[in-house]
Tab-separated table of C-alpha atoms in Angstrom:
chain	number	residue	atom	x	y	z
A	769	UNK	CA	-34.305	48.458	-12.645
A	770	UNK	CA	-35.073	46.053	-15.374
A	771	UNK	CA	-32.800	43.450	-13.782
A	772	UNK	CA	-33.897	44.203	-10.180
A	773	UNK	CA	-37.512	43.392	-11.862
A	774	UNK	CA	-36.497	40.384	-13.595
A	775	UNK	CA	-34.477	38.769	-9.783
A	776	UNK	CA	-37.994	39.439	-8.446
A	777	UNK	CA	-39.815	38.031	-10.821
A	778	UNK	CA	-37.351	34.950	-10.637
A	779	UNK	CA	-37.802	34.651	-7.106
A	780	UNK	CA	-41.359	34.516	-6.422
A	781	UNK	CA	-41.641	31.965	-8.982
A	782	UNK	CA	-39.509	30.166	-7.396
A	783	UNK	CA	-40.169	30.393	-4.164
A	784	UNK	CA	-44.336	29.505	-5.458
A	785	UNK	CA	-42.968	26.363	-6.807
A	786	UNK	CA	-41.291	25.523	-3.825
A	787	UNK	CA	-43.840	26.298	-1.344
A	788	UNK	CA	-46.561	24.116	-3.858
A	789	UNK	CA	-48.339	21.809	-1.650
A	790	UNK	CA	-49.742	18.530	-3.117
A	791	UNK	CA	-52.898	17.108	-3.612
A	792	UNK	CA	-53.716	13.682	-5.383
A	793	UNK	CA	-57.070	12.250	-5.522
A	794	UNK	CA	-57.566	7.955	-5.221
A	795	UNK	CA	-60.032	6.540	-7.869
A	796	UNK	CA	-62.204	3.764	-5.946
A	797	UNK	CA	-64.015	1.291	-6.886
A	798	UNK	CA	-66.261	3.198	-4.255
A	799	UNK	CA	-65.552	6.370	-5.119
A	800	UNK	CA	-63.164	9.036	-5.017
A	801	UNK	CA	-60.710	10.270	-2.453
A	802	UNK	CA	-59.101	13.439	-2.172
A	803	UNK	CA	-55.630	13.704	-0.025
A	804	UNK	CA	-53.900	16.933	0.402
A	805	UNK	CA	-49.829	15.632	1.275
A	806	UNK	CA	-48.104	17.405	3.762
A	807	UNK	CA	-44.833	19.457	3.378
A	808	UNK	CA	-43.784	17.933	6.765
A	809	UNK	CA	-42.676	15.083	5.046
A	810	UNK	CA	-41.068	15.850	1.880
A	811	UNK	CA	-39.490	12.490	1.362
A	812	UNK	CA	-42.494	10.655	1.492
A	813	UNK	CA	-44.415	13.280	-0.376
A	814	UNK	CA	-42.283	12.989	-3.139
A	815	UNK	CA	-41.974	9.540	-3.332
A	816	UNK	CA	-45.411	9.003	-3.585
A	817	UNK	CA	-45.483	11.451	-6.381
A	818	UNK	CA	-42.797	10.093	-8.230
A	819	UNK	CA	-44.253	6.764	-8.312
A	820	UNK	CA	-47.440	7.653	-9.520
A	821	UNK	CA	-45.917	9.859	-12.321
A	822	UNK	CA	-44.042	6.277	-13.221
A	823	UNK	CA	-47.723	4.833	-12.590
A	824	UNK	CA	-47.501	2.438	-10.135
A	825	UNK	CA	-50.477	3.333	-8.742
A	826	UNK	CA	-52.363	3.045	-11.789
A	827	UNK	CA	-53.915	-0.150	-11.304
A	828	UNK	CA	-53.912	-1.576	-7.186
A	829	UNK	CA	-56.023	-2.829	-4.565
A	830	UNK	CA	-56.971	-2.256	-0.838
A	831	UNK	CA	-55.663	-6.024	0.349
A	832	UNK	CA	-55.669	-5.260	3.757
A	833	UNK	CA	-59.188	-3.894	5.390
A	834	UNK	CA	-59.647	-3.459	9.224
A	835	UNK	CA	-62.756	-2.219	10.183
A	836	UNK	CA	-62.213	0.771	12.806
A	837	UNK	CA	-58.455	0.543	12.217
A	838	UNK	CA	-57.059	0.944	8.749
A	839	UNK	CA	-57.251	0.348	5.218
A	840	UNK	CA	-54.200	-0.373	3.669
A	841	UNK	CA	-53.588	-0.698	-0.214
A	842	UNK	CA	-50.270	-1.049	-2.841
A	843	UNK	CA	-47.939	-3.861	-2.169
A	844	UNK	CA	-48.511	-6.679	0.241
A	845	UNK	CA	-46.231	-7.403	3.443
A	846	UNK	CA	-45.769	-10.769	2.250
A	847	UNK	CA	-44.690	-10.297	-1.589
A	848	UNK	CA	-42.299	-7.520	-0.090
A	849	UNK	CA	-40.515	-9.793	2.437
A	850	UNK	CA	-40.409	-12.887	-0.118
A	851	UNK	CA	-38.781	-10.919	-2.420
A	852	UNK	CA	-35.766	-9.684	0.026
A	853	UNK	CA	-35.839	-13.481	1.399
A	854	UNK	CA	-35.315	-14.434	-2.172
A	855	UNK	CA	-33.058	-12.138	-3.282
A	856	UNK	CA	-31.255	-11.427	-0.163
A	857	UNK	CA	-28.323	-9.488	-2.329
A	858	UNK	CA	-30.795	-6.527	-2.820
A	859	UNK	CA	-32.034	-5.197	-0.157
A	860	UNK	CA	-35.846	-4.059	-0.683
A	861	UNK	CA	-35.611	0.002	-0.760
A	862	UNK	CA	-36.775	1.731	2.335
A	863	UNK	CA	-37.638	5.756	3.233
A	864	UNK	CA	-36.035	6.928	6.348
A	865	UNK	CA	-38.783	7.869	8.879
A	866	UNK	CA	-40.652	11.463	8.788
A	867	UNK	CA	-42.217	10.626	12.167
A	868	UNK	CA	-43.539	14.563	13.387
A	869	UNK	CA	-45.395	14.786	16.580
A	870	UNK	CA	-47.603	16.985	15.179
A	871	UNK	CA	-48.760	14.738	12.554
A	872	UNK	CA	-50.924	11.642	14.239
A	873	UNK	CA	-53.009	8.749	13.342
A	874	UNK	CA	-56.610	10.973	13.339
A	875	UNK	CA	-59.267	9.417	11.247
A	876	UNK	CA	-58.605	9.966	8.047
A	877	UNK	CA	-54.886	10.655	8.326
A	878	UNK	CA	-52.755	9.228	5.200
A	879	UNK	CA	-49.721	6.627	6.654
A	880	UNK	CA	-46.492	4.506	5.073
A	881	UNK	CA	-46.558	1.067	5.971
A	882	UNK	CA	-43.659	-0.803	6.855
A	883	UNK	CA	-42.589	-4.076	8.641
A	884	UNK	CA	-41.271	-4.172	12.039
A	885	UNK	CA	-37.597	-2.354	11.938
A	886	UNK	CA	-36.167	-0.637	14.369
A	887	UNK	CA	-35.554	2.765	12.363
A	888	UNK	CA	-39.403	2.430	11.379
A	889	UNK	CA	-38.928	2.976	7.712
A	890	UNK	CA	-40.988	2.606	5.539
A	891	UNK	CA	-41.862	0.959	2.398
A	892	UNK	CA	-42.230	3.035	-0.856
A	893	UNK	CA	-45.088	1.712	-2.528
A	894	UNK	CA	-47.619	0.897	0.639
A	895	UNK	CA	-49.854	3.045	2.268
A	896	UNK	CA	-53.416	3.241	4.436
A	897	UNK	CA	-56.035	5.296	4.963
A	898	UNK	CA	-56.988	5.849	8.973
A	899	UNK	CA	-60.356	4.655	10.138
A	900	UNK	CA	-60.386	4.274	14.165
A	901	UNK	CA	-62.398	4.928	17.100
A	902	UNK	CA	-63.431	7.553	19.256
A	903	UNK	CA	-61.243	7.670	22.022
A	904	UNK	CA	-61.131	8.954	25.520
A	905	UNK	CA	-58.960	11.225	28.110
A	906	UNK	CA	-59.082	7.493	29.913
A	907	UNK	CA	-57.597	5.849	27.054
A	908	UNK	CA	-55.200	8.787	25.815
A	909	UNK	CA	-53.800	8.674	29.330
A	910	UNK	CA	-53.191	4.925	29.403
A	911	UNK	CA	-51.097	5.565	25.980
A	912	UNK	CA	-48.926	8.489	27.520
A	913	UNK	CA	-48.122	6.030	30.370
A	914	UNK	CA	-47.260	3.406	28.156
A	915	UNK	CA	-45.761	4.646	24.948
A	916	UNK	CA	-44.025	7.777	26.937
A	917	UNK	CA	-45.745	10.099	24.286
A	918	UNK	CA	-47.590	12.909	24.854
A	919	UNK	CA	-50.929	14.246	23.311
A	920	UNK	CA	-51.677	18.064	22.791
A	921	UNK	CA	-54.848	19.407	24.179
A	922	UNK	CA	-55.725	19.560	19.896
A	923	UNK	CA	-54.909	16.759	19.523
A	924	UNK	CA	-56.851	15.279	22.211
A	925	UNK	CA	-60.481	16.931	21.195
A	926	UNK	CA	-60.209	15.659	17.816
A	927	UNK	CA	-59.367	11.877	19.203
A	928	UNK	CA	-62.122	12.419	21.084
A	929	UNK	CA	-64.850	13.866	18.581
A	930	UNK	CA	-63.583	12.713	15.399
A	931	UNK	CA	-61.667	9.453	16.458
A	932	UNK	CA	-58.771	7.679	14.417
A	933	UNK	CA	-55.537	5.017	16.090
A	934	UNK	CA	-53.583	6.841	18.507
A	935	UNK	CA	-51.807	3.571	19.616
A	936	UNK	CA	-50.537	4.103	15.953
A	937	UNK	CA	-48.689	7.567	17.114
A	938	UNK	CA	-44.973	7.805	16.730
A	939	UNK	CA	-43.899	4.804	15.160
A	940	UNK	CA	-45.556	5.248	11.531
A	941	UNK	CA	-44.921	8.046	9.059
A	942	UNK	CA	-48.396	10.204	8.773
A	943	UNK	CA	-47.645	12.028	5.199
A	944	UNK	CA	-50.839	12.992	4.085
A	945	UNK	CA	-54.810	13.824	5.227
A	946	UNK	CA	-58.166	13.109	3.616
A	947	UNK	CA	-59.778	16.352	2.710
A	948	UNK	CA	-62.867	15.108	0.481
A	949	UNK	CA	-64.372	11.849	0.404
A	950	UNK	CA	-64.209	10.210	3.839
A	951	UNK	CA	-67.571	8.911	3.338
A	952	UNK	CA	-65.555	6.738	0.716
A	953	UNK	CA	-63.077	5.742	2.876
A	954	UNK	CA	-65.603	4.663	5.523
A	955	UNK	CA	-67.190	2.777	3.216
A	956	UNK	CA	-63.891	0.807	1.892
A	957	UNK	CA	-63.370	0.447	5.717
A	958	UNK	CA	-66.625	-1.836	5.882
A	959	UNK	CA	-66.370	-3.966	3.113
A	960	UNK	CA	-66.526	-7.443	4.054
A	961	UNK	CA	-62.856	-9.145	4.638
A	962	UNK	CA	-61.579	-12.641	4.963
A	963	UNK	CA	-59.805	-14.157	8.091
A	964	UNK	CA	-56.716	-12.666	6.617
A	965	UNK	CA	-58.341	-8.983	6.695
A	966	UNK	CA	-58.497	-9.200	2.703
A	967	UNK	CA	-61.856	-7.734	1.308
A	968	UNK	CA	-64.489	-10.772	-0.311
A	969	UNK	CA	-64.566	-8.152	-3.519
A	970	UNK	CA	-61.780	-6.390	-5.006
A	971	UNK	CA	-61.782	-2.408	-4.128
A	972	UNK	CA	-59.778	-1.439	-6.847
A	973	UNK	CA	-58.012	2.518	-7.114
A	974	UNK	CA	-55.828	4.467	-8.493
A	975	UNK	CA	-53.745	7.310	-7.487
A	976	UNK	CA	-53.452	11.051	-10.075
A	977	UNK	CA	-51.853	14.550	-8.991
A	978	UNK	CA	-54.010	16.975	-8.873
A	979	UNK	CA	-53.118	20.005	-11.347
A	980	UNK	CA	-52.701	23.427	-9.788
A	981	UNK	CA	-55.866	24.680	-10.508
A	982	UNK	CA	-57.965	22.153	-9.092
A	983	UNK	CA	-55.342	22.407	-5.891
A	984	UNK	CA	-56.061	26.130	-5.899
A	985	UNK	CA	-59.945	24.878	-5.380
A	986	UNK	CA	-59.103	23.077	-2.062
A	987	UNK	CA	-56.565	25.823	-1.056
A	988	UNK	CA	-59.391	28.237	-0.843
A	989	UNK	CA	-60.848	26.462	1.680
């Protein structure tokens, strides 16, 4: 009895920390952002939390700002690509896509950036923050037509009332959704920017997990 006690113990401890979801909140410049990370997309979830445990994302910038399309922040296209151009030996490290229909460019969705490759992986250490537009049936159509996707009645109201980049859809890994704080990320999302998209004042942030009680807090609801 003791022993049946102790397996069943073991297991629903176990199978709690497996079935932990992730939350990890961005320090702005602006204010703060908290993303809940999807299971979906374990590879990217746990690359993003690795990284931050190593703290890479203790101290980086939004570089690239497009109002009503994204915000992107960590390392730049250009340094990424220079690097592999000047080191051609070693390739720059990629993450195999986690591209889920089910998980789409809505406002406020969390995405991997990447360069233009034909397995659409991404890079570790880049990511943006959906802004968008509202959209319409009109405009959803034209994108089923021409992409040879296909949007779920869901997924089509909240395009429509809440907005985000559907053209997006299918070719970018969405690992991650803002659950508090999109006022923020509007507000990032309207700085002022240069001709090269890059914001006239630095929007610094950083990147913590979340401990399991303050997850428990956005769990609840």
């Amino acid at each position: 009895m003791r022993l049946l006690t102790l397996t069943t113990c073991f297991c629903l401890l176990f199978g709690a920390a497996k079935a932990q979801t992730y939350f990890v909140r961005l320090t702005t410049t602006k204010g703060n952002i908290t993303i809940m990370l999807y299971d979906q997309t374990p590879a990217h979830r746990d690359n993003l939390i690795r990284l931050v445990r190593k703290g890479l994302f203790k101290d980086t910038q939004f570089n690239r700002v497009i109002k009503n399309f994204v915000s992107q922040g960590g390392e730049l296209d250009d340094t990424i690509l220079d690097r592999e151009k000047l080191h051609p030996e070693i390739p720059v490290e990629r993450l195999a896509a986690e591209i889920k229909p089910e998980l789409f460019h809505k406002k406020g969705a969390l995405g991997a950036g990447r360069n233009d490759n034909p397995e659409k992986s991404s890079y570790l250490d880049q990511v943006y923050l959906v802004a968008g537009t509202l959209q319409t049936d009109a405009s959803l159509d034209a994108l089923e037509a021409k992409k040879g996707i296909k949007f779920t009645a869901a997924q089509r109201e909240i395009y429509k009332t809440v907005g985000g980049t559907p053209r997006l859809d299918q070719d970018y890994t969405i690992f991650g959704e803002i659950i508090e704080g999109m006022e923020v990320a509007d507000e990032i999302n309207n700085v002022p920017t240069d001709k090269n998209d890059h914001p006239l004042s630095t929007v610094d942030f950083k990147i913590s997990i979340l401990s399991q009680k303050e997850s428990r807090h956005y769990l609840k609801h």
